[in-house]
mmCIF file of C-alpha atoms and ligand atoms in Angstrom:
data_model
loop_
_atom_site.group_PDB
_atom_site.id
_atom_site.type_symbol
_atom_site.label_atom_id
_atom_site.label_comp_id
_atom_site.label_asym_id
_atom_site.label_seq_id
_atom_site.Cartn_x
_atom_site.Cartn_y
_atom_site.Cartn_z
ATOM 1 C CA UNK J 1 -1.451 15.820 8.453
ATOM 2 C CA UNK J 2 -4.481 17.903 7.765
ATOM 3 C CA UNK J 3 -3.082 18.956 4.416
ATOM 4 C CA UNK J 4 -2.626 15.343 3.392
ATOM 5 C CA UNK J 5 -6.011 14.279 4.586
ATOM 6 C CA UNK J 6 -7.744 17.047 2.718
ATOM 7 C CA UNK J 7 -6.230 15.744 -0.484
ATOM 8 C CA UNK J 8 -6.549 12.112 0.096
ATOM 9 C CA UNK J 9 -8.743 9.251 0.930
ATOM 10 C CA UNK J 10 -7.257 6.622 3.126
ATOM 11 C CA UNK J 11 -7.867 2.928 3.142
ATOM 12 C CA UNK J 12 -6.862 0.656 5.963
ATOM 13 C CA UNK J 13 -6.456 -3.080 5.922
ATOM 14 C CA UNK J 14 -5.768 -5.130 8.945
ATOM 15 C CA UNK J 15 -5.318 -8.610 10.339
ATOM 16 C CA UNK J 16 -4.519 -9.845 13.793
ATOM 17 C CA UNK J 17 -1.828 -12.393 14.434
ATOM 18 C CA UNK J 18 -2.243 -11.804 17.116
ATOM 19 C CA UNK J 19 -3.142 -9.445 14.317
ATOM 20 C CA UNK J 20 -1.922 -8.078 11.028
ATOM 21 C CA UNK J 21 -3.428 -5.055 9.402
ATOM 22 C CA UNK J 22 -3.606 -3.558 5.964
ATOM 23 C CA UNK J 23 -4.304 0.144 5.748
ATOM 24 C CA UNK J 24 -5.200 1.612 2.378
ATOM 25 C CA UNK J 25 -4.426 5.284 1.989
ATOM 26 C CA UNK J 26 -4.647 7.412 -1.058
ATOM 27 C CA UNK J 27 -3.685 10.468 -2.942
ATOM 28 C CA UNK J 28 -5.914 12.065 -5.527
ATOM 29 C CA UNK J 29 -3.758 15.024 -6.406
ATOM 30 C CA UNK J 30 -0.661 13.895 -8.204
ATOM 31 C CA UNK J 31 2.620 15.598 -8.824
ATOM 32 C CA UNK J 32 3.979 17.074 -12.003
ATOM 33 C CA UNK J 33 6.550 15.439 -14.191
ATOM 34 C CA UNK J 34 9.333 16.742 -16.278
ATOM 35 C CA UNK J 35 8.711 16.463 -19.999
ATOM 36 C CA UNK J 36 10.727 13.243 -20.214
ATOM 37 C CA UNK J 37 8.392 11.545 -17.792
ATOM 38 C CA UNK J 38 5.537 9.377 -18.868
ATOM 39 C CA UNK J 39 2.501 11.351 -19.955
ATOM 40 C CA UNK J 40 -1.147 10.424 -19.420
ATOM 41 C CA UNK J 41 -2.692 12.943 -21.782
ATOM 42 C CA UNK J 42 -6.202 11.901 -22.787
ATOM 43 C CA UNK J 43 -6.401 9.050 -20.311
ATOM 44 C CA UNK J 44 -9.724 9.003 -18.495
ATOM 45 C CA UNK J 45 -10.812 7.532 -15.208
ATOM 46 C CA UNK J 46 -14.188 5.835 -15.303
ATOM 47 C CA UNK J 47 -15.913 5.322 -12.006
ATOM 48 C CA UNK J 48 -18.164 2.278 -12.119
ATOM 49 C CA UNK J 49 -20.855 3.296 -9.700
ATOM 50 C CA UNK J 50 -22.632 0.003 -9.153
ATOM 51 C CA UNK J 51 -22.484 -3.638 -10.069
ATOM 52 C CA UNK J 52 -25.987 -4.944 -9.773
ATOM 53 C CA UNK J 53 -25.360 -8.648 -10.220
ATOM 54 C CA UNK J 54 -22.817 -11.425 -10.635
ATOM 55 C CA UNK J 55 -22.778 -11.057 -14.419
ATOM 56 C CA UNK J 56 -21.817 -7.393 -14.224
ATOM 57 C CA UNK J 57 -19.226 -8.121 -11.564
ATOM 58 C CA UNK J 58 -17.645 -10.876 -13.646
ATOM 59 C CA UNK J 59 -17.659 -8.613 -16.693
ATOM 60 C CA UNK J 60 -15.604 -6.061 -14.754
ATOM 61 C CA UNK J 61 -13.273 -8.796 -13.516
ATOM 62 C CA UNK J 62 -12.722 -9.784 -17.160
ATOM 63 C CA UNK J 63 -12.047 -6.155 -18.037
ATOM 64 C CA UNK J 64 -8.930 -6.371 -15.862
ATOM 65 C CA UNK J 65 -7.357 -8.595 -18.501
ATOM 66 C CA UNK J 66 -7.410 -5.858 -21.122
ATOM 67 C CA UNK J 67 -4.171 -3.997 -21.710
ATOM 68 C CA UNK J 68 -4.755 -0.258 -21.813
ATOM 69 C CA UNK J 69 -6.969 -0.476 -18.749
ATOM 70 C CA UNK J 70 -5.533 0.236 -15.295
ATOM 71 C CA UNK J 71 -7.704 -0.482 -12.283
ATOM 72 C CA UNK J 72 -7.104 2.145 -9.606
ATOM 73 C CA UNK J 73 -9.353 0.298 -7.202
ATOM 74 C CA UNK J 74 -10.351 -3.314 -6.993
ATOM 75 C CA UNK J 75 -13.637 -4.370 -8.610
ATOM 76 C CA UNK J 76 -16.243 -4.220 -5.895
ATOM 77 C CA UNK J 77 -19.919 -5.027 -5.628
ATOM 78 C CA UNK J 78 -20.302 -2.677 -2.687
ATOM 79 C CA UNK J 79 -18.230 0.337 -3.628
ATOM 80 C CA UNK J 80 -17.190 2.406 -6.592
ATOM 81 C CA UNK J 81 -14.568 0.932 -8.879
ATOM 82 C CA UNK J 82 -12.151 3.359 -10.558
ATOM 83 C CA UNK J 83 -10.559 2.401 -13.852
ATOM 84 C CA UNK J 84 -8.085 4.448 -15.875
ATOM 85 C CA UNK J 85 -8.489 3.867 -19.596
ATOM 86 C CA UNK J 86 -5.988 4.863 -22.254
ATOM 87 C CA UNK J 87 -7.382 6.823 -25.230
ATOM 88 C CA UNK J 88 -7.195 3.919 -27.700
ATOM 89 C CA UNK J 89 -9.362 1.726 -25.498
ATOM 90 C CA UNK J 90 -11.981 4.264 -24.422
ATOM 91 C CA UNK J 91 -14.571 3.523 -27.102
ATOM 92 C CA UNK J 92 -14.202 -0.208 -26.603
ATOM 93 C CA UNK J 93 -14.527 0.048 -22.843
ATOM 94 C CA UNK J 94 -17.577 2.314 -23.063
ATOM 95 C CA UNK J 95 -19.242 -0.093 -25.475
ATOM 96 C CA UNK J 96 -18.361 -3.014 -23.230
ATOM 97 C CA UNK J 97 -19.830 -1.369 -20.141
ATOM 98 C CA UNK J 98 -22.962 -0.369 -22.066
ATOM 99 C CA UNK J 99 -23.342 -3.923 -23.348
ATOM 100 C CA UNK J 100 -23.526 -5.201 -19.785
ATOM 101 C CA UNK J 101 -25.685 -2.313 -18.602
ATOM 102 C CA UNK J 102 -23.008 -1.225 -16.148
ATOM 103 C CA UNK J 103 -23.415 2.300 -14.767
ATOM 104 C CA UNK J 104 -20.348 4.522 -14.772
ATOM 105 C CA UNK J 105 -19.319 8.144 -14.893
ATOM 106 C CA UNK J 106 -16.180 9.906 -16.078
ATOM 107 C CA UNK J 107 -14.417 10.915 -12.859
ATOM 108 C CA UNK J 108 -11.278 12.359 -14.501
ATOM 109 C CA UNK J 109 -11.399 13.431 -18.132
ATOM 110 C CA UNK J 110 -7.639 13.955 -18.484
ATOM 111 C CA UNK J 111 -5.345 12.150 -16.063
ATOM 112 C CA UNK J 112 -2.327 14.222 -17.106
ATOM 113 C CA UNK J 113 -4.212 17.322 -15.989
ATOM 114 C CA UNK J 114 -4.725 15.729 -12.571
ATOM 115 C CA UNK J 115 -1.049 14.779 -12.430
ATOM 116 C CA UNK J 116 -0.012 18.334 -13.319
ATOM 117 C CA UNK J 117 -2.296 19.845 -10.713
ATOM 118 C CA UNK J 118 -0.379 18.056 -7.994
ATOM 119 C CA UNK J 119 2.934 19.693 -8.806
ATOM 120 C CA UNK J 120 2.967 21.788 -5.636
ATOM 121 C CA UNK J 121 2.825 18.676 -3.485
ATOM 122 C CA UNK J 122 5.962 17.128 -4.851
ATOM 123 C CA UNK J 123 9.108 17.857 -2.924
ATOM 124 C CA UNK J 124 12.191 18.669 -4.958
ATOM 125 C CA UNK J 125 14.516 18.317 -1.989
ATOM 126 C CA UNK J 126 16.718 15.278 -1.995
ATOM 127 C CA UNK J 127 19.307 15.908 0.664
ATOM 128 C CA UNK J 128 17.741 17.132 3.806
ATOM 129 C CA UNK J 129 17.038 15.902 7.278
ATOM 130 C CA UNK J 130 14.121 18.307 7.426
ATOM 131 C CA UNK J 131 10.904 16.395 7.124
ATOM 132 C CA UNK J 132 7.462 17.793 6.505
ATOM 133 C CA UNK J 133 4.065 16.398 5.583
ATOM 134 C CA UNK J 134 2.997 19.255 3.352
ATOM 135 C CA UNK J 135 4.592 17.643 0.338
ATOM 136 C CA UNK J 136 5.615 14.150 -0.703
ATOM 137 C CA UNK J 137 9.253 13.483 0.098
ATOM 138 C CA UNK J 138 11.930 11.674 -1.841
ATOM 139 C CA UNK J 139 13.352 8.467 -0.405
ATOM 140 C CA UNK J 140 16.640 10.126 0.555
ATOM 141 C CA UNK J 141 14.816 12.695 2.682
ATOM 142 C CA UNK J 142 12.768 10.011 4.427
ATOM 143 C CA UNK J 143 15.867 7.925 5.141
ATOM 144 C CA UNK J 144 17.923 10.922 6.325
ATOM 145 C CA UNK J 145 15.107 11.904 8.639
ATOM 146 C CA UNK J 146 14.935 8.404 10.114
ATOM 147 C CA UNK J 147 18.715 8.414 10.646
ATOM 148 C CA UNK J 148 18.547 11.777 12.381
ATOM 149 C CA UNK J 149 15.654 10.659 14.592
ATOM 150 C CA UNK J 150 17.617 7.638 15.779
ATOM 151 C CA UNK J 151 20.825 9.638 16.205
ATOM 152 C CA UNK J 152 19.069 12.202 18.404
ATOM 153 C CA UNK J 153 17.033 9.660 20.371
ATOM 154 C CA UNK J 154 19.318 6.658 20.849
ATOM 155 C CA UNK J 155 17.408 5.467 23.911
ATOM 156 C CA UNK J 156 14.138 4.894 22.087
ATOM 157 C CA UNK J 157 14.908 4.674 18.367
ATOM 158 C CA UNK J 158 17.129 2.321 16.422
ATOM 159 C CA UNK J 159 17.778 2.116 12.695
ATOM 160 C CA UNK J 160 17.790 -1.240 10.958
ATOM 161 C CA UNK J 161 17.657 -2.740 7.498
ATOM 162 C CA UNK J 162 15.894 -5.854 6.339
ATOM 163 C CA UNK J 163 17.538 -6.072 2.933
ATOM 164 C CA UNK J 164 18.130 -4.421 -0.404
ATOM 165 C CA UNK J 165 15.873 -3.778 -3.357
ATOM 166 C CA UNK J 166 16.484 -4.924 -6.915
ATOM 167 C CA UNK J 167 18.359 -1.693 -7.623
ATOM 168 C CA UNK J 168 20.294 -1.900 -4.372
ATOM 169 C CA UNK J 169 18.362 0.577 -2.250
ATOM 170 C CA UNK J 170 18.243 0.046 1.478
ATOM 171 C CA UNK J 171 15.048 -1.352 2.968
ATOM 172 C CA UNK J 172 15.515 0.836 5.992
ATOM 173 C CA UNK J 173 13.537 0.258 9.165
ATOM 174 C CA UNK J 174 13.258 2.100 12.429
ATOM 175 C CA UNK J 175 12.420 0.470 15.742
ATOM 176 C CA UNK J 176 10.820 2.534 18.498
ATOM 177 C CA UNK J 177 10.628 1.206 22.018
ATOM 178 C CA UNK J 178 11.120 2.473 25.532
ATOM 179 C CA UNK J 179 13.361 -0.547 26.079
ATOM 180 C CA UNK J 180 15.415 -1.248 22.982
ATOM 181 C CA UNK J 181 17.526 -3.908 24.659
ATOM 182 C CA UNK J 182 14.606 -6.209 25.391
ATOM 183 C CA UNK J 183 13.012 -8.470 22.811
ATOM 184 C CA UNK J 184 9.490 -7.134 23.127
ATOM 185 C CA UNK J 185 6.425 -8.171 21.186
ATOM 186 C CA UNK J 186 6.507 -6.446 17.792
ATOM 187 C CA UNK J 187 4.003 -4.312 15.952
ATOM 188 C CA UNK J 188 5.222 -4.272 12.357
ATOM 189 C CA UNK J 189 4.038 -1.491 10.072
ATOM 190 C CA UNK J 190 5.024 -1.025 6.450
ATOM 191 C CA UNK J 191 4.208 1.404 3.690
ATOM 192 C CA UNK J 192 4.922 1.971 0.038
ATOM 193 C CA UNK J 193 4.497 -1.573 -1.273
ATOM 194 C CA UNK J 194 2.858 0.044 -4.279
ATOM 195 C CA UNK J 195 5.082 2.771 -5.639
ATOM 196 C CA UNK J 196 2.488 5.347 -6.652
ATOM 197 C CA UNK J 197 0.615 5.295 -3.344
ATOM 198 C CA UNK J 198 2.589 8.228 -1.973
ATOM 199 C CA UNK J 199 0.250 8.876 0.918
ATOM 200 C CA UNK J 200 1.271 5.523 2.398
ATOM 201 C CA UNK J 201 4.926 6.339 3.274
ATOM 202 C CA UNK J 202 3.720 9.810 4.279
ATOM 203 C CA UNK J 203 1.311 8.361 6.828
ATOM 204 C CA UNK J 204 3.783 5.767 8.106
ATOM 205 C CA UNK J 205 6.406 8.474 8.673
ATOM 206 C CA UNK J 206 3.759 10.676 10.252
ATOM 207 C CA UNK J 207 2.984 7.921 12.766
ATOM 208 C CA UNK J 208 6.704 7.600 13.544
ATOM 209 C CA UNK J 209 6.942 11.342 14.104
ATOM 210 C CA UNK J 210 3.874 11.309 16.299
ATOM 211 C CA UNK J 211 5.206 8.518 18.522
ATOM 212 C CA UNK J 212 8.542 10.301 18.814
ATOM 213 C CA UNK J 213 6.827 13.525 19.831
ATOM 214 C CA UNK J 214 5.366 12.004 23.001
ATOM 215 C CA UNK J 215 6.794 13.267 26.241
ATOM 216 C CA UNK J 216 8.617 10.565 28.230
ATOM 217 C CA UNK J 217 5.738 10.362 30.732
ATOM 218 C CA UNK J 218 3.280 9.635 27.885
ATOM 219 C CA UNK J 219 5.225 6.794 26.343
ATOM 220 C CA UNK J 220 3.255 3.865 27.748
ATOM 221 C CA UNK J 221 2.391 3.076 24.132
ATOM 222 C CA UNK J 222 6.091 2.310 23.588
ATOM 223 C CA UNK J 223 6.531 0.318 26.777
ATOM 224 C CA UNK J 224 7.025 -3.430 26.400
ATOM 225 C CA UNK J 225 6.471 -3.262 22.677
ATOM 226 C CA UNK J 226 8.767 -2.823 19.691
ATOM 227 C CA UNK J 227 7.239 -0.692 16.973
ATOM 228 C CA UNK J 228 9.073 -1.623 13.774
ATOM 229 C CA UNK J 229 8.433 0.526 10.714
ATOM 230 C CA UNK J 230 9.409 -0.057 7.096
ATOM 231 C CA UNK J 231 8.152 3.203 5.559
ATOM 232 C CA UNK J 232 9.038 2.468 1.914
ATOM 233 C CA UNK J 233 9.117 -1.219 1.010
ATOM 234 C CA UNK J 234 9.167 -0.626 -2.744
ATOM 235 C CA UNK J 235 11.932 1.967 -2.699
ATOM 236 C CA UNK J 236 12.877 1.479 -6.371
ATOM 237 C CA UNK J 237 9.325 1.958 -7.549
ATOM 238 C CA UNK J 238 8.816 4.920 -5.220
ATOM 239 C CA UNK J 239 11.798 6.763 -6.684
ATOM 240 C CA UNK J 240 10.676 5.836 -10.203
ATOM 241 C CA UNK J 241 7.333 7.516 -9.572
ATOM 242 C CA UNK J 242 9.187 10.701 -8.618
ATOM 243 C CA UNK J 243 11.392 10.758 -11.701
ATOM 244 C CA UNK J 244 9.833 8.780 -14.545
ATOM 245 C CA UNK J 245 6.241 7.701 -14.179
ATOM 246 C CA UNK J 246 3.904 9.060 -11.505
ATOM 247 C CA UNK J 247 1.530 6.100 -11.845
ATOM 248 C CA UNK J 248 4.076 3.275 -11.608
ATOM 249 C CA UNK J 249 2.908 0.627 -9.124
ATOM 250 C CA UNK J 250 5.201 -2.406 -9.260
ATOM 251 C CA UNK J 251 8.796 -3.180 -8.365
ATOM 252 C CA UNK J 252 11.557 -2.506 -10.916
ATOM 253 C CA UNK J 253 12.856 -6.019 -11.490
ATOM 254 C CA UNK J 254 13.633 -7.483 -14.886
ATOM 255 C CA UNK J 255 12.903 -11.153 -15.450
ATOM 256 C CA UNK J 256 14.148 -13.081 -18.449
ATOM 257 C CA UNK J 257 11.510 -13.655 -21.045
ATOM 258 C CA UNK J 258 9.144 -10.981 -19.749
ATOM 259 C CA UNK J 259 8.063 -8.144 -22.004
ATOM 260 C CA UNK J 260 7.620 -5.738 -19.141
ATOM 261 C CA UNK J 261 9.376 -4.631 -15.967
ATOM 262 C CA UNK J 262 8.265 -5.157 -12.392
ATOM 263 C CA UNK J 263 6.079 -7.270 -10.150
ATOM 264 C CA UNK J 264 3.168 -6.383 -7.891
ATOM 265 C CA UNK J 265 4.932 -6.944 -4.589
ATOM 266 C CA UNK J 266 1.964 -7.768 -2.412
ATOM 267 C CA UNK J 267 0.911 -10.428 -4.885
ATOM 268 C CA UNK J 268 4.344 -12.022 -4.871
ATOM 269 C CA UNK J 269 4.123 -13.720 -1.459
ATOM 270 C CA UNK J 270 4.006 -17.487 -1.231
ATOM 271 C CA UNK J 271 0.625 -17.792 0.380
ATOM 272 C CA UNK J 272 -1.994 -18.941 -2.118
ATOM 273 C CA UNK J 273 0.271 -17.337 -4.683
ATOM 274 C CA UNK J 274 -1.360 -16.748 -8.041
ATOM 275 C CA UNK J 275 -4.870 -17.658 -6.949
ATOM 276 C CA UNK J 276 -6.996 -14.516 -6.821
ATOM 277 C CA UNK J 277 -6.793 -10.885 -7.825
ATOM 278 C CA UNK J 278 -3.608 -11.452 -9.774
ATOM 279 C CA UNK J 279 -2.454 -11.537 -13.363
ATOM 280 C CA UNK J 280 0.076 -13.743 -15.057
ATOM 281 C CA UNK J 281 0.651 -11.061 -17.686
ATOM 282 C CA UNK J 282 4.046 -9.476 -16.886
ATOM 283 C CA UNK J 283 2.777 -6.192 -18.307
ATOM 284 C CA UNK J 284 -0.204 -6.057 -15.952
ATOM 285 C CA UNK J 285 -0.110 -3.873 -12.884
ATOM 286 C CA UNK J 286 -1.153 -6.828 -10.734
ATOM 287 C CA UNK J 287 1.429 -9.260 -12.153
ATOM 288 C CA UNK J 288 2.296 -11.729 -9.379
ATOM 289 C CA UNK J 289 5.812 -12.431 -10.640
ATOM 290 C CA UNK J 290 7.356 -15.505 -12.286
ATOM 291 C CA UNK J 291 7.364 -17.422 -8.978
ATOM 292 C CA UNK J 292 6.697 -16.694 -5.282
ATOM 293 C CA UNK J 293 9.213 -14.355 -3.680
ATOM 294 C CA UNK J 294 10.878 -13.614 -6.991
ATOM 295 C CA UNK J 295 11.332 -10.065 -5.697
ATOM 296 C CA UNK J 296 14.007 -9.144 -3.142
ATOM 297 C CA UNK J 297 11.572 -6.714 -1.470
ATOM 298 C CA UNK J 298 8.848 -9.271 -0.723
ATOM 299 C CA UNK J 299 11.437 -11.921 0.077
ATOM 300 C CA UNK J 300 13.240 -9.706 2.607
ATOM 301 C CA UNK J 301 9.962 -8.678 4.226
ATOM 302 C CA UNK J 302 8.846 -12.280 4.569
ATOM 303 C CA UNK J 303 12.218 -13.302 5.995
ATOM 304 C CA UNK J 304 11.994 -10.555 8.585
ATOM 305 C CA UNK J 305 8.483 -11.607 9.533
ATOM 306 C CA UNK J 306 9.308 -15.296 9.684
ATOM 307 C CA UNK J 307 12.418 -14.653 11.751
ATOM 308 C CA UNK J 308 10.270 -12.714 14.209
ATOM 309 C CA UNK J 309 7.073 -14.712 13.910
ATOM 310 C CA UNK J 310 6.991 -15.545 17.604
ATOM 311 C CA UNK J 311 7.198 -11.875 18.550
ATOM 312 C CA UNK J 312 5.048 -10.173 15.920
ATOM 313 C CA UNK J 313 1.629 -9.468 17.382
ATOM 314 C CA UNK J 314 0.321 -7.118 14.758
ATOM 315 C CA UNK J 315 1.030 -6.374 11.131
ATOM 316 C CA UNK J 316 -0.332 -3.248 9.516
ATOM 317 C CA UNK J 317 0.279 -2.310 5.878
ATOM 318 C CA UNK J 318 -0.824 0.988 4.382
ATOM 319 C CA UNK J 319 -2.145 1.327 0.859
ATOM 320 C CA UNK J 320 -4.253 3.732 -1.090
ATOM 321 C CA UNK J 321 -6.936 4.468 -1.894
ATOM 322 C CA UNK J 322 -10.505 4.358 -0.492
ATOM 323 C CA UNK J 323 -11.382 4.452 3.157
ATOM 324 C CA UNK J 324 -11.246 0.855 4.226
ATOM 325 C CA UNK J 325 -9.757 -1.179 6.994
ATOM 326 C CA UNK J 326 -9.338 -4.601 5.455
ATOM 327 C CA UNK J 327 -8.803 -7.896 7.205
ATOM 328 C CA UNK J 328 -7.899 -11.355 5.863
ATOM 329 C CA UNK J 329 -8.640 -13.393 3.944
ATOM 330 C CA UNK J 330 -8.545 -12.494 0.308
ATOM 331 C CA UNK J 331 -8.241 -15.918 -1.279
ATOM 332 C CA UNK J 332 -11.322 -17.363 0.357
ATOM 333 C CA UNK J 333 -14.586 -16.134 1.771
ATOM 334 C CA UNK J 334 -13.964 -18.185 4.915
ATOM 335 C CA UNK J 335 -13.203 -15.977 7.867
ATOM 336 C CA UNK J 336 -10.160 -16.369 10.086
ATOM 337 C CA UNK J 337 -10.705 -17.860 13.547
ATOM 338 C CA UNK J 338 -10.057 -14.537 15.189
ATOM 339 C CA UNK J 339 -12.254 -12.515 12.856
ATOM 340 C CA UNK J 340 -14.465 -11.254 15.686
ATOM 341 C CA UNK J 341 -11.401 -9.843 17.366
ATOM 342 C CA UNK J 342 -10.232 -8.311 14.107
ATOM 343 C CA UNK J 343 -13.576 -6.755 13.398
ATOM 344 C CA UNK J 344 -13.921 -5.354 16.917
ATOM 345 C CA UNK J 345 -10.484 -3.811 16.719
ATOM 346 C CA UNK J 346 -11.242 -2.449 13.258
ATOM 347 C CA UNK J 347 -14.395 -0.797 14.516
ATOM 348 C CA UNK J 348 -12.529 0.802 17.399
ATOM 349 C CA UNK J 349 -9.897 2.132 15.016
ATOM 350 C CA UNK J 350 -12.533 3.464 12.633
ATOM 351 C CA UNK J 351 -14.354 5.197 15.464
ATOM 352 C CA UNK J 352 -11.114 6.767 16.647
ATOM 353 C CA UNK J 353 -10.338 7.934 13.106
ATOM 354 C CA UNK J 354 -13.768 9.463 12.682
ATOM 355 C CA UNK J 355 -13.439 11.387 15.926
ATOM 356 C CA UNK J 356 -10.429 13.300 14.600
ATOM 357 C CA UNK J 357 -11.666 14.721 11.290
ATOM 358 C CA UNK J 358 -15.026 13.017 10.753
ATOM 359 C CA UNK J 359 -13.458 10.690 8.172
ATOM 360 C CA UNK J 360 -15.619 7.630 7.648
ATOM 361 C CA UNK J 361 -14.086 4.224 7.103
ATOM 362 C CA UNK J 362 -15.549 0.786 6.826
ATOM 363 C CA UNK J 363 -14.102 -2.553 7.788
ATOM 364 C CA UNK J 364 -14.262 -5.817 5.912
ATOM 365 C CA UNK J 365 -12.199 -8.722 4.720
ATOM 366 C CA UNK J 366 -9.531 -8.185 2.153
ATOM 367 C CA UNK J 367 -10.207 -8.397 -1.533
ATOM 368 C CA UNK J 368 -7.911 -9.276 -3.185
ATOM 369 C CA UNK J 369 -5.371 -11.291 -1.193
ATOM 370 C CA UNK J 370 -3.179 -9.716 1.378
ATOM 371 C CA UNK J 371 0.251 -10.830 2.293
ATOM 372 C CA UNK J 372 1.109 -13.311 4.969
ATOM 373 C CA UNK J 373 -1.988 -14.220 6.888
ATOM 374 C CA UNK J 374 -1.374 -15.657 10.300
ATOM 375 C CA UNK J 375 -1.239 -19.311 9.298
ATOM 376 C CA UNK J 376 1.685 -18.460 7.115
ATOM 377 C CA UNK J 377 3.535 -16.790 9.922
ATOM 378 C CA UNK J 378 2.887 -19.661 12.256
ATOM 379 C CA UNK J 379 4.290 -22.083 9.765
ATOM 380 C CA UNK J 380 7.984 -22.643 9.377
ATOM 381 C CA UNK J 381 7.667 -25.151 6.613
ATOM 382 C CA UNK J 382 7.471 -22.750 3.681
ATOM 383 C CA UNK J 383 10.602 -22.115 1.744
ATOM 384 C CA UNK J 384 11.477 -18.579 0.778
HETATM 385 ZN ZN1 LIG M 401 -1.542 -0.701 -2.697
#
């Protein structure tokens, strides 16, 4: 884990429902591509260091509409905002930022160089049950490892599947519990909604490995609770980032009439769908899809959560990057009823994280929207 943490910044989001959580993790060193893979030569990352007022903030929000600009982090008044800009747009973007008096610096002068530097972290193994966290694993390795874990520990681990992706990949889950036969309260944890956020499945699998490593006498954490993990929700996109385009984010669906492929899966849920932090441009990285739950991945996840809504006590989803633990809501500045509980738990988690490696996180509500806040899960009136 240390090797991953030294290369990455991690962001956490969370909600209680009793609580659901969103964890944002990140990877700064990226892996190398074969020559056929998409190249990012000359692309720069601008870090917007401060947004002094509403006008500057809105100007950056508007910048999201420009093609040739890829926001790596959400526009924020409190934190840095990272934006990758393709060569053809760089002069325009610099002029635009200057016009609004927005401070920025060039964080990465050639994104392809950063991608190439990460080549040693990319696993080339595809058929192995041997897992490690020194490099980023292919989906087949992650799934084989989960299968082997369950096969060797049938009393506490059970493989499941919540559905199939657009390209037919398994949405494989693993349940860990000291009593698999009982319907315990569930803690649901997913990773890899966004394909390029490789640190997310790595951390989710690391947590699985850690829980499995506990001696039987130390397994109170698995008593009377079902830990259900979906390490790679966007399996198609994840594989695509390993073979074709390191910076791919969305799913791999094709919708009639759209110029571009894929949907931003965590903006595809039917809770205040299309309201904030989304784009209706199919070519945008934050495209919310043609309609709610247009994607089999988000649809299957929601079905699983709705089917288990009376048992799910916590939902945690890992993203990257930045070091944040985020709580609902994203569509409104109103706080959930149990925000105090969420915040207190977030602070405890942040303190615990800091005690390990001194990593500093902050907690706050989600911007932009997160999937499935608690009201959604308590409702059975929404159609999927
Ligand atoms: Zn993400």
